Each structure stands twice: as C-alpha cells, then as structure tokens.
C-alpha cells in the first residue's frame, strides 16, 4: 500500500512529495498562521528516534521580528552584503532550528532493556551518534510536510553564529544545534541552484545490492 501525506484538498503520495520537493530560497514575507507552523513542526517529530529517546526538538522563530533576530546572529555582515540569497531567505515567515540532546539518548540506553548495548555510559560510547541521523529525519519530515501542505521550505546548515544563537535563545550547553528549516510562501524569484547541474553518480548507481560497487562516475 502506498503511504499518503494528508494535505488541504486531498492526500499527497509520499513519493510525489519527494519528487516535488525543492529547496526554495526566496520567500514573499507573508505571515503564516501560528497553528500551521507549530503543527507542522510537531508532526515532524513523529520521525523515529533511537530507542524512542525523543531527543530531538525544535526552536521556533515566527514573524518578521523573530526571524530577523535569528538571521542577525546566524549570518554576518559580510555574508549578508555578498550573498545573492540572503534577501530572499530573510523573508522566510518562520524558522525552525532543529536541536538534539545526546543526554536523552544515553539516559534511554542506560535503562534495563537497553543497558546491554553499553551506550548508556557516555556519549563517546556511541560509534555512530544517532541523534544526528534523527535530527536529519525530523528535518526531512518537516520539508516533506511543507510540500504536502502547500508551503515552500529549505534547509539551512548551521555554519555561522552557533554560540550567538545559543546565547540569544538560552540553549543549554550540551544541546546540539543541527540546522534550520525555513518556511514560507515562494515569491517566484528563486533561481535554479547551479549544484543541480554538477556531475555525479545517479540514484540507481547509489543503490548497492549485496556487494558495494564503486560508481563509475566517481572515478
């Protein structure tokens, strides 16, 4: 059975949402209903977390003033002056910053049913920090929900101003800042990313069957 994502006006097939989804980097600045924003990010937290640790959360900025405060610390003057994307990005109606709390994972894995894994002792015991993968799953869920609900969205990496953002929003030390999902409605002025035209392996070349096969286009 094909899964569906409910949207106003009817269901959207999950595969359709994946195909239609695009990173939109130029928004019109129109306000979004608070319930629409909060419900989208709450629903994205249905994405899985290791051991049902529930260690992923969102920090929301809604409305022009809050979004401006977000950009004031996550960008710098030089980038704002030189980026061809900043003006369009800055008109996002809402921003959700995806946060991960590794201590909730170690706490969960110290419980009786998970203790034998040895992952409950400390964060360094995890060979793979699954809270990063879980943050990615929640972020993708938010992007797909935006598509299904007729909104534009993009993911913005956490490259600048991490500690300034931590101070601004009083994010405790130990909580990891993964990145942000920007929401809004498109203004029609977005331009195609040149990265879409870069050479690289196809999707079929990136699906390996039983044995890993090097991609010819990667050599």
JSON list of C-alpha atoms in Angstrom, two decimals:
[
{"chain": "A", "resi": 1, "resn": "UNK", "atom": "CA", "xyz": [0.00, 0.00, 0.00]},
{"chain": "A", "resi": 2, "resn": "UNK", "atom": "CA", "xyz": [1.31, 3.44, -0.90]},
{"chain": "A", "resi": 3, "resn": "UNK", "atom": "CA", "xyz": [1.62, 5.86, 2.01]},
{"chain": "A", "resi": 4, "resn": "UNK", "atom": "CA", "xyz": [-0.02, 9.25, 1.80]},
{"chain": "A", "resi": 5, "resn": "UNK", "atom": "CA", "xyz": [0.56, 12.62, 3.40]},
{"chain": "A", "resi": 6, "resn": "UNK", "atom": "CA", "xyz": [-2.65, 14.48, 4.13]},
{"chain": "A", "resi": 7, "resn": "UNK", "atom": "CA", "xyz": [-2.93, 18.00, 2.79]},
{"chain": "A", "resi": 8, "resn": "UNK", "atom": "CA", "xyz": [-5.68, 20.52, 2.32]},
{"chain": "A", "resi": 9, "resn": "UNK", "atom": "CA", "xyz": [-7.63, 19.49, -0.75]},
{"chain": "A", "resi": 10, "resn": "UNK", "atom": "CA", "xyz": [-6.69, 15.81, -0.60]},
{"chain": "A", "resi": 11, "resn": "UNK", "atom": "CA", "xyz": [-3.88, 13.36, 0.09]},
{"chain": "A", "resi": 12, "resn": "UNK", "atom": "CA", "xyz": [-0.42, 13.55, -1.45]},
{"chain": "A", "resi": 13, "resn": "UNK", "atom": "CA", "xyz": [1.53, 10.39, -2.13]},
{"chain": "A", "resi": 14, "resn": "UNK", "atom": "CA", "xyz": [4.81, 10.33, -0.20]},
{"chain": "A", "resi": 15, "resn": "UNK", "atom": "CA", "xyz": [6.78, 9.60, -3.37]},
{"chain": "A", "resi": 16, "resn": "UNK", "atom": "CA", "xyz": [5.08, 12.59, -5.02]},
{"chain": "A", "resi": 17, "resn": "UNK", "atom": "CA", "xyz": [6.14, 14.81, -2.13]},
{"chain": "A", "resi": 18, "resn": "UNK", "atom": "CA", "xyz": [9.73, 13.61, -2.51]},
{"chain": "A", "resi": 19, "resn": "UNK", "atom": "CA", "xyz": [9.74, 14.26, -6.25]},
{"chain": "A", "resi": 20, "resn": "UNK", "atom": "CA", "xyz": [8.11, 17.69, -5.95]},
{"chain": "A", "resi": 21, "resn": "UNK", "atom": "CA", "xyz": [10.17, 18.89, -3.00]},
{"chain": "A", "resi": 22, "resn": "UNK", "atom": "CA", "xyz": [12.62, 21.66, -3.79]},
{"chain": "A", "resi": 23, "resn": "UNK", "atom": "CA", "xyz": [14.77, 23.91, -1.63]},
{"chain": "A", "resi": 24, "resn": "UNK", "atom": "CA", "xyz": [13.12, 27.32, -2.02]},
{"chain": "A", "resi": 25, "resn": "UNK", "atom": "CA", "xyz": [15.36, 30.22, -1.03]},
{"chain": "A", "resi": 26, "resn": "UNK", "atom": "CA", "xyz": [13.23, 33.24, -1.86]},
{"chain": "A", "resi": 27, "resn": "UNK", "atom": "CA", "xyz": [10.10, 33.87, 0.20]},
{"chain": "A", "resi": 28, "resn": "UNK", "atom": "CA", "xyz": [7.38, 36.53, -0.02]},
{"chain": "A", "resi": 29, "resn": "UNK", "atom": "CA", "xyz": [7.41, 37.51, 3.67]},
{"chain": "A", "resi": 30, "resn": "UNK", "atom": "CA", "xyz": [3.69, 36.90, 4.21]},
{"chain": "A", "resi": 31, "resn": "UNK", "atom": "CA", "xyz": [2.81, 35.77, 7.73]},
{"chain": "A", "resi": 32, "resn": "UNK", "atom": "CA", "xyz": [1.80, 32.17, 8.35]},
{"chain": "A", "resi": 33, "resn": "UNK", "atom": "CA", "xyz": [-0.83, 31.14, 10.87]},
{"chain": "A", "resi": 34, "resn": "UNK", "atom": "CA", "xyz": [0.79, 30.19, 14.17]},
{"chain": "A", "resi": 35, "resn": "UNK", "atom": "CA", "xyz": [-1.13, 26.90, 14.31]},
{"chain": "A", "resi": 36, "resn": "UNK", "atom": "CA", "xyz": [0.08, 25.96, 10.82]},
{"chain": "A", "resi": 37, "resn": "UNK", "atom": "CA", "xyz": [3.70, 26.47, 11.83]},
{"chain": "A", "resi": 38, "resn": "UNK", "atom": "CA", "xyz": [3.52, 24.74, 15.20]},
{"chain": "A", "resi": 39, "resn": "UNK", "atom": "CA", "xyz": [1.52, 21.76, 13.91]},
{"chain": "A", "resi": 40, "resn": "UNK", "atom": "CA", "xyz": [3.98, 21.18, 11.06]},
{"chain": "A", "resi": 41, "resn": "UNK", "atom": "CA", "xyz": [6.99, 21.04, 13.36]},
{"chain": "A", "resi": 42, "resn": "UNK", "atom": "CA", "xyz": [5.13, 18.99, 15.96]},
{"chain": "A", "resi": 43, "resn": "UNK", "atom": "CA", "xyz": [4.09, 16.49, 13.29]},
{"chain": "A", "resi": 44, "resn": "UNK", "atom": "CA", "xyz": [7.68, 16.24, 12.05]},
{"chain": "A", "resi": 45, "resn": "UNK", "atom": "CA", "xyz": [8.62, 14.84, 15.46]},
{"chain": "A", "resi": 46, "resn": "UNK", "atom": "CA", "xyz": [6.80, 11.65, 14.52]},
{"chain": "A", "resi": 47, "resn": "UNK", "atom": "CA", "xyz": [10.07, 10.80, 12.77]},
{"chain": "A", "resi": 48, "resn": "UNK", "atom": "CA", "xyz": [11.92, 7.99, 14.57]},
{"chain": "A", "resi": 49, "resn": "UNK", "atom": "CA", "xyz": [14.48, 8.43, 17.31]},
{"chain": "A", "resi": 50, "resn": "UNK", "atom": "CA", "xyz": [16.83, 5.69, 18.51]},
{"chain": "A", "resi": 51, "resn": "UNK", "atom": "CA", "xyz": [15.16, 3.69, 21.26]},
{"chain": "A", "resi": 52, "resn": "UNK", "atom": "CA", "xyz": [12.34, 6.23, 21.21]},
{"chain": "A", "resi": 53, "resn": "UNK", "atom": "CA", "xyz": [14.71, 8.54, 23.06]},
{"chain": "A", "resi": 54, "resn": "UNK", "atom": "CA", "xyz": [12.74, 11.63, 21.97]},
{"chain": "A", "resi": 55, "resn": "UNK", "atom": "CA", "xyz": [15.94, 13.64, 21.96]},
{"chain": "A", "resi": 56, "resn": "UNK", "atom": "CA", "xyz": [15.02, 15.89, 19.02]},
{"chain": "A", "resi": 57, "resn": "UNK", "atom": "CA", "xyz": [13.23, 19.22, 19.45]},
{"chain": "A", "resi": 58, "resn": "UNK", "atom": "CA", "xyz": [12.57, 22.44, 17.55]},
{"chain": "A", "resi": 59, "resn": "UNK", "atom": "CA", "xyz": [13.22, 26.05, 18.46]},
{"chain": "A", "resi": 60, "resn": "UNK", "atom": "CA", "xyz": [10.77, 28.23, 16.51]},
{"chain": "A", "resi": 61, "resn": "UNK", "atom": "CA", "xyz": [11.09, 31.81, 15.29]},
{"chain": "A", "resi": 62, "resn": "UNK", "atom": "CA", "xyz": [7.86, 33.18, 13.79]},
{"chain": "A", "resi": 63, "resn": "UNK", "atom": "CA", "xyz": [7.06, 36.57, 12.32]},
{"chain": "A", "resi": 64, "resn": "UNK", "atom": "CA", "xyz": [9.36, 39.17, 10.84]},
{"chain": "A", "resi": 65, "resn": "UNK", "atom": "CA", "xyz": [10.87, 40.39, 14.12]},
{"chain": "A", "resi": 66, "resn": "UNK", "atom": "CA", "xyz": [11.80, 36.95, 15.43]},
{"chain": "A", "resi": 67, "resn": "UNK", "atom": "CA", "xyz": [13.08, 35.80, 12.03]},
{"chain": "A", "resi": 68, "resn": "UNK", "atom": "CA", "xyz": [15.20, 38.96, 11.81]},
{"chain": "A", "resi": 69, "resn": "UNK", "atom": "CA", "xyz": [16.68, 38.22, 15.24]},
{"chain": "A", "resi": 70, "resn": "UNK", "atom": "CA", "xyz": [17.54, 34.70, 14.07]},
{"chain": "A", "resi": 71, "resn": "UNK", "atom": "CA", "xyz": [19.36, 35.99, 10.99]},
{"chain": "A", "resi": 72, "resn": "UNK", "atom": "CA", "xyz": [21.11, 38.70, 13.00]},
{"chain": "A", "resi": 73, "resn": "UNK", "atom": "CA", "xyz": [23.13, 36.05, 14.82]},
{"chain": "A", "resi": 74, "resn": "UNK", "atom": "CA", "xyz": [23.34, 33.24, 12.24]},
{"chain": "A", "resi": 75, "resn": "UNK", "atom": "CA", "xyz": [24.75, 35.45, 9.48]},
{"chain": "A", "resi": 76, "resn": "UNK", "atom": "CA", "xyz": [27.44, 38.10, 9.44]},
{"chain": "A", "resi": 77, "resn": "UNK", "atom": "CA", "xyz": [27.63, 41.47, 7.73]},
{"chain": "A", "resi": 78, "resn": "UNK", "atom": "CA", "xyz": [30.00, 40.28, 5.01]},
{"chain": "A", "resi": 79, "resn": "UNK", "atom": "CA", "xyz": [27.79, 37.33, 4.06]},
{"chain": "A", "resi": 80, "resn": "UNK", "atom": "CA", "xyz": [24.64, 39.46, 4.08]},
{"chain": "A", "resi": 81, "resn": "UNK", "atom": "CA", "xyz": [26.33, 42.00, 1.80]},
{"chain": "A", "resi": 82, "resn": "UNK", "atom": "CA", "xyz": [27.68, 39.49, -0.72]},
{"chain": "A", "resi": 83, "resn": "UNK", "atom": "CA", "xyz": [25.14, 36.66, -0.76]},
{"chain": "A", "resi": 84, "resn": "UNK", "atom": "CA", "xyz": [22.68, 36.63, -3.64]},
{"chain": "A", "resi": 85, "resn": "UNK", "atom": "CA", "xyz": [20.38, 34.51, -1.48]},
{"chain": "A", "resi": 86, "resn": "UNK", "atom": "CA", "xyz": [20.16, 36.49, 1.74]},
{"chain": "A", "resi": 87, "resn": "UNK", "atom": "CA", "xyz": [17.35, 38.87, 0.82]},
{"chain": "A", "resi": 88, "resn": "UNK", "atom": "CA", "xyz": [15.04, 36.04, -0.26]},
{"chain": "A", "resi": 89, "resn": "UNK", "atom": "CA", "xyz": [15.95, 33.87, 2.72]},
{"chain": "A", "resi": 90, "resn": "UNK", "atom": "CA", "xyz": [15.43, 36.72, 5.17]},
{"chain": "A", "resi": 91, "resn": "UNK", "atom": "CA", "xyz": [11.76, 36.95, 4.13]},
{"chain": "A", "resi": 92, "resn": "UNK", "atom": "CA", "xyz": [11.00, 33.47, 5.49]},
{"chain": "A", "resi": 93, "resn": "UNK", "atom": "CA", "xyz": [7.83, 33.53, 7.56]},
{"chain": "A", "resi": 94, "resn": "UNK", "atom": "CA", "xyz": [9.15, 31.11, 10.17]},
{"chain": "A", "resi": 95, "resn": "UNK", "atom": "CA", "xyz": [12.34, 29.29, 11.08]},
{"chain": "A", "resi": 96, "resn": "UNK", "atom": "CA", "xyz": [12.62, 26.04, 12.98]},
{"chain": "A", "resi": 97, "resn": "UNK", "atom": "CA", "xyz": [16.03, 25.29, 14.48]},
{"chain": "A", "resi": 98, "resn": "UNK", "atom": "CA", "xyz": [16.50, 21.54, 14.93]},
{"chain": "A", "resi": 99, "resn": "UNK", "atom": "CA", "xyz": [18.10, 20.62, 18.26]},
{"chain": "A", "resi": 100, "resn": "UNK", "atom": "CA", "xyz": [19.43, 17.31, 19.54]},
{"chain": "A", "resi": 101, "resn": "UNK", "atom": "CA", "xyz": [20.03, 16.33, 23.17]},
{"chain": "A", "resi": 102, "resn": "UNK", "atom": "CA", "xyz": [22.54, 13.46, 23.35]},
{"chain": "A", "resi": 103, "resn": "UNK", "atom": "CA", "xyz": [21.97, 13.04, 27.10]},
{"chain": "A", "resi": 104, "resn": "UNK", "atom": "CA", "xyz": [18.43, 11.80, 26.44]},
{"chain": "A", "resi": 105, "resn": "UNK", "atom": "CA", "xyz": [19.95, 9.05, 24.30]},
{"chain": "A", "resi": 106, "resn": "UNK", "atom": "CA", "xyz": [22.43, 7.94, 26.94]},
{"chain": "A", "resi": 107, "resn": "UNK", "atom": "CA", "xyz": [19.69, 8.09, 29.57]},
{"chain": "A", "resi": 108, "resn": "UNK", "atom": "CA", "xyz": [17.39, 5.92, 27.47]},
{"chain": "A", "resi": 109, "resn": "UNK", "atom": "CA", "xyz": [20.15, 3.41, 26.74]},
{"chain": "A", "resi": 110, "resn": "UNK", "atom": "CA", "xyz": [21.05, 3.12, 30.42]},
{"chain": "A", "resi": 111, "resn": "UNK", "atom": "CA", "xyz": [17.60, 1.67, 31.12]},
{"chain": "A", "resi": 112, "resn": "UNK", "atom": "CA", "xyz": [17.21, -2.06, 31.71]},
{"chain": "A", "resi": 113, "resn": "UNK", "atom": "CA", "xyz": [16.02, -3.03, 28.24]},
{"chain": "A", "resi": 114, "resn": "UNK", "atom": "CA", "xyz": [18.91, -1.18, 26.54]},
{"chain": "A", "resi": 115, "resn": "UNK", "atom": "CA", "xyz": [21.68, -1.42, 29.15]},
{"chain": "A", "resi": 116, "resn": "UNK", "atom": "CA", "xyz": [23.44, -4.35, 27.48]},
{"chain": "A", "resi": 117, "resn": "UNK", "atom": "CA", "xyz": [24.28, -2.14, 24.49]},
{"chain": "A", "resi": 118, "resn": "UNK", "atom": "CA", "xyz": [26.84, -0.25, 26.56]},
{"chain": "A", "resi": 119, "resn": "UNK", "atom": "CA", "xyz": [25.60, 3.00, 25.03]},
{"chain": "A", "resi": 120, "resn": "UNK", "atom": "CA", "xyz": [24.20, 4.37, 28.26]},
{"chain": "A", "resi": 121, "resn": "UNK", "atom": "CA", "xyz": [27.54, 5.09, 29.87]},
{"chain": "A", "resi": 122, "resn": "UNK", "atom": "CA", "xyz": [28.50, 8.24, 27.98]},
{"chain": "A", "resi": 123, "resn": "UNK", "atom": "CA", "xyz": [28.11, 9.96, 24.62]},
{"chain": "A", "resi": 124, "resn": "UNK", "atom": "CA", "xyz": [31.56, 8.81, 23.45]},
{"chain": "A", "resi": 125, "resn": "UNK", "atom": "CA", "xyz": [30.40, 5.18, 23.68]},
{"chain": "A", "resi": 126, "resn": "UNK", "atom": "CA", "xyz": [28.24, 5.66, 20.59]},
{"chain": "A", "resi": 127, "resn": "UNK", "atom": "CA", "xyz": [30.15, 4.55, 17.45]},
{"chain": "A", "resi": 128, "resn": "UNK", "atom": "CA", "xyz": [27.53, 6.40, 15.42]},
{"chain": "A", "resi": 129, "resn": "UNK", "atom": "CA", "xyz": [25.89, 9.48, 17.01]},
{"chain": "A", "resi": 130, "resn": "UNK", "atom": "CA", "xyz": [22.34, 8.57, 16.06]},
{"chain": "A", "resi": 131, "resn": "UNK", "atom": "CA", "xyz": [20.93, 11.85, 17.33]},
{"chain": "A", "resi": 132, "resn": "UNK", "atom": "CA", "xyz": [22.45, 13.43, 14.22]},
{"chain": "A", "resi": 133, "resn": "UNK", "atom": "CA", "xyz": [20.60, 10.98, 11.99]},
{"chain": "A", "resi": 134, "resn": "UNK", "atom": "CA", "xyz": [17.42, 11.53, 13.96]},
{"chain": "A", "resi": 135, "resn": "UNK", "atom": "CA", "xyz": [17.74, 15.30, 13.56]},
{"chain": "A", "resi": 136, "resn": "UNK", "atom": "CA", "xyz": [18.09, 14.73, 9.83]},
{"chain": "A", "resi": 137, "resn": "UNK", "atom": "CA", "xyz": [14.98, 12.55, 9.81]},
{"chain": "A", "resi": 138, "resn": "UNK", "atom": "CA", "xyz": [12.93, 15.22, 11.60]},
{"chain": "A", "resi": 139, "resn": "UNK", "atom": "CA", "xyz": [14.25, 17.89, 9.24]},
{"chain": "A", "resi": 140, "resn": "UNK", "atom": "CA", "xyz": [13.32, 15.87, 6.16]},
{"chain": "A", "resi": 141, "resn": "UNK", "atom": "CA", "xyz": [9.90, 15.20, 7.66]},
{"chain": "A", "resi": 142, "resn": "UNK", "atom": "CA", "xyz": [9.41, 18.96, 8.07]},
{"chain": "A", "resi": 143, "resn": "UNK", "atom": "CA", "xyz": [10.44, 19.57, 4.44]},
{"chain": "A", "resi": 144, "resn": "UNK", "atom": "CA", "xyz": [8.02, 16.93, 3.16]},
{"chain": "A", "resi": 145, "resn": "UNK", "atom": "CA", "xyz": [5.20, 18.21, 5.34]},
{"chain": "A", "resi": 146, "resn": "UNK", "atom": "CA", "xyz": [5.78, 21.70, 3.98]},
{"chain": "A", "resi": 147, "resn": "UNK", "atom": "CA", "xyz": [5.45, 20.38, 0.43]},
{"chain": "A", "resi": 148, "resn": "UNK", "atom": "CA", "xyz": [2.32, 18.42, 1.32]},
{"chain": "A", "resi": 149, "resn": "UNK", "atom": "CA", "xyz": [0.73, 21.47, 2.96]},
{"chain": "A", "resi": 150, "resn": "UNK", "atom": "CA", "xyz": [1.43, 23.83, 0.09]},
{"chain": "A", "resi": 151, "resn": "UNK", "atom": "CA", "xyz": [4.33, 25.71, 1.67]},
{"chain": "A", "resi": 152, "resn": "UNK", "atom": "CA", "xyz": [7.84, 26.48, 0.49]},
{"chain": "A", "resi": 153, "resn": "UNK", "atom": "CA", "xyz": [10.79, 25.41, 2.60]},
{"chain": "A", "resi": 154, "resn": "UNK", "atom": "CA", "xyz": [14.53, 24.98, 2.63]},
{"chain": "A", "resi": 155, "resn": "UNK", "atom": "CA", "xyz": [17.17, 23.59, 4.95]},
{"chain": "A", "resi": 156, "resn": "UNK", "atom": "CA", "xyz": [19.88, 25.97, 6.13]},
{"chain": "A", "resi": 157, "resn": "UNK", "atom": "CA", "xyz": [23.00, 24.48, 7.66]},
{"chain": "A", "resi": 158, "resn": "UNK", "atom": "CA", "xyz": [24.42, 25.64, 10.98]},
{"chain": "A", "resi": 159, "resn": "UNK", "atom": "CA", "xyz": [27.58, 27.27, 9.66]},
{"chain": "A", "resi": 160, "resn": "UNK", "atom": "CA", "xyz": [27.68, 30.62, 11.42]},
{"chain": "A", "resi": 161, "resn": "UNK", "atom": "CA", "xyz": [26.83, 32.12, 14.79]},
{"chain": "A", "resi": 162, "resn": "UNK", "atom": "CA", "xyz": [26.18, 28.89, 16.67]},
{"chain": "A", "resi": 163, "resn": "UNK", "atom": "CA", "xyz": [27.23, 30.29, 20.03]},
{"chain": "A", "resi": 164, "resn": "UNK", "atom": "CA", "xyz": [25.48, 33.60, 19.37]},
{"chain": "A", "resi": 165, "resn": "UNK", "atom": "CA", "xyz": [22.27, 31.69, 18.67]},
{"chain": "A", "resi": 166, "resn": "UNK", "atom": "CA", "xyz": [22.83, 29.66, 21.82]},
{"chain": "A", "resi": 167, "resn": "UNK", "atom": "CA", "xyz": [23.11, 32.89, 23.81]},
{"chain": "A", "resi": 168, "resn": "UNK", "atom": "CA", "xyz": [20.15, 34.54, 22.08]},
{"chain": "A", "resi": 169, "resn": "UNK", "atom": "CA", "xyz": [17.76, 31.69, 22.80]},
{"chain": "A", "resi": 170, "resn": "UNK", "atom": "CA", "xyz": [19.35, 30.40, 26.02]},
{"chain": "A", "resi": 171, "resn": "UNK", "atom": "CA", "xyz": [20.04, 26.97, 24.56]},
{"chain": "A", "resi": 172, "resn": "UNK", "atom": "CA", "xyz": [21.84, 24.95, 27.25]},
{"chain": "A", "resi": 173, "resn": "UNK", "atom": "CA", "xyz": [25.36, 23.69, 26.71]},
{"chain": "A", "resi": 174, "resn": "UNK", "atom": "CA", "xyz": [25.24, 20.09, 25.56]},
{"chain": "A", "resi": 175, "resn": "UNK", "atom": "CA", "xyz": [22.24, 20.63, 23.30]},
{"chain": "A", "resi": 176, "resn": "UNK", "atom": "CA", "xyz": [23.50, 20.31, 19.72]},
{"chain": "A", "resi": 177, "resn": "UNK", "atom": "CA", "xyz": [22.30, 22.70, 17.02]},
{"chain": "A", "resi": 178, "resn": "UNK", "atom": "CA", "xyz": [21.82, 20.69, 13.84]},
{"chain": "A", "resi": 179, "resn": "UNK", "atom": "CA", "xyz": [20.45, 23.21, 11.33]},
{"chain": "A", "resi": 180, "resn": "UNK", "atom": "CA", "xyz": [17.29, 25.10, 10.41]},
{"chain": "A", "resi": 181, "resn": "UNK", "atom": "CA", "xyz": [14.20, 24.63, 8.28]},
{"chain": "A", "resi": 182, "resn": "UNK", "atom": "CA", "xyz": [12.86, 27.88, 6.80]},
{"chain": "A", "resi": 183, "resn": "UNK", "atom": "CA", "xyz": [9.15, 28.09, 5.96]},
{"chain": "A", "resi": 184, "resn": "UNK", "atom": "CA", "xyz": [7.06, 30.49, 3.95]},
{"chain": "A", "resi": 185, "resn": "UNK", "atom": "CA", "xyz": [5.45, 31.03, 0.59]},
{"chain": "A", "resi": 186, "resn": "UNK", "atom": "CA", "xyz": [7.55, 31.48, -2.56]},
{"chain": "A", "resi": 187, "resn": "UNK", "atom": "CA", "xyz": [7.81, 34.89, -4.18]},
{"chain": "A", "resi": 188, "resn": "UNK", "atom": "CA", "xyz": [8.58, 33.46, -7.63]},
{"chain": "A", "resi": 189, "resn": "UNK", "atom": "CA", "xyz": [12.06, 34.97, -7.74]},
{"chain": "A", "resi": 190, "resn": "UNK", "atom": "CA", "xyz": [14.05, 31.89, -6.73]},
{"chain": "A", "resi": 191, "resn": "UNK", "atom": "CA", "xyz": [16.66, 30.79, -9.24]},
{"chain": "A", "resi": 192, "resn": "UNK", "atom": "CA", "xyz": [17.91, 27.33, -10.01]},
{"chain": "A", "resi": 193, "resn": "UNK", "atom": "CA", "xyz": [20.86, 26.20, -7.91]},
{"chain": "A", "resi": 194, "resn": "UNK", "atom": "CA", "xyz": [23.96, 25.50, -10.03]},
{"chain": "A", "resi": 195, "resn": "UNK", "atom": "CA", "xyz": [24.69, 22.50, -7.81]},
{"chain": "A", "resi": 196, "resn": "UNK", "atom": "CA", "xyz": [21.80, 20.70, -9.53]},
{"chain": "A", "resi": 197, "resn": "UNK", "atom": "CA", "xyz": [23.88, 20.55, -12.71]},
{"chain": "A", "resi": 198, "resn": "UNK", "atom": "CA", "xyz": [27.04, 19.13, -11.14]},
{"chain": "A", "resi": 199, "resn": "UNK", "atom": "CA", "xyz": [28.12, 15.70, -12.41]},
{"chain": "A", "resi": 200, "resn": "UNK", "atom": "CA", "xyz": [27.84, 12.77, -10.07]},
{"chain": "A", "resi": 201, "resn": "UNK", "atom": "CA", "xyz": [26.52, 9.24, -9.63]},
{"chain": "A", "resi": 202, "resn": "UNK", "atom": "CA", "xyz": [22.88, 8.62, -10.46]},
{"chain": "A", "resi": 203, "resn": "UNK", "atom": "CA", "xyz": [20.36, 7.43, -7.89]},
{"chain": "A", "resi": 204, "resn": "UNK", "atom": "CA", "xyz": [20.49, 3.91, -9.33]},
{"chain": "A", "resi": 205, "resn": "UNK", "atom": "CA", "xyz": [24.29, 3.90, -9.03]},
{"chain": "A", "resi": 206, "resn": "UNK", "atom": "CA", "xyz": [23.94, 4.74, -5.35]},
{"chain": "A", "resi": 207, "resn": "UNK", "atom": "CA", "xyz": [21.82, 1.68, -4.59]},
{"chain": "A", "resi": 208, "resn": "UNK", "atom": "CA", "xyz": [24.15, -1.28, -3.99]},
{"chain": "A", "resi": 209, "resn": "UNK", "atom": "CA", "xyz": [22.94, -4.87, -3.94]},
{"chain": "A", "resi": 210, "resn": "UNK", "atom": "CA", "xyz": [24.65, -7.25, -1.51]},
{"chain": "A", "resi": 211, "resn": "UNK", "atom": "CA", "xyz": [28.12, -6.04, -2.54]},
{"chain": "A", "resi": 212, "resn": "UNK", "atom": "CA", "xyz": [29.36, -2.47, -2.66]},
{"chain": "A", "resi": 213, "resn": "UNK", "atom": "CA", "xyz": [30.16, -1.44, -6.23]},
{"chain": "A", "resi": 214, "resn": "UNK", "atom": "CA", "xyz": [32.25, 1.67, -6.89]},
{"chain": "A", "resi": 215, "resn": "UNK", "atom": "CA", "xyz": [30.40, 4.19, -9.01]},
{"chain": "A", "resi": 216, "resn": "UNK", "atom": "CA", "xyz": [31.99, 4.62, -12.45]},
{"chain": "A", "resi": 217, "resn": "UNK", "atom": "CA", "xyz": [31.22, 8.34, -12.45]},
{"chain": "A", "resi": 218, "resn": "UNK", "atom": "CA", "xyz": [33.04, 8.81, -9.14]},
{"chain": "A", "resi": 219, "resn": "UNK", "atom": "CA", "xyz": [36.41, 7.70, -10.53]}
]
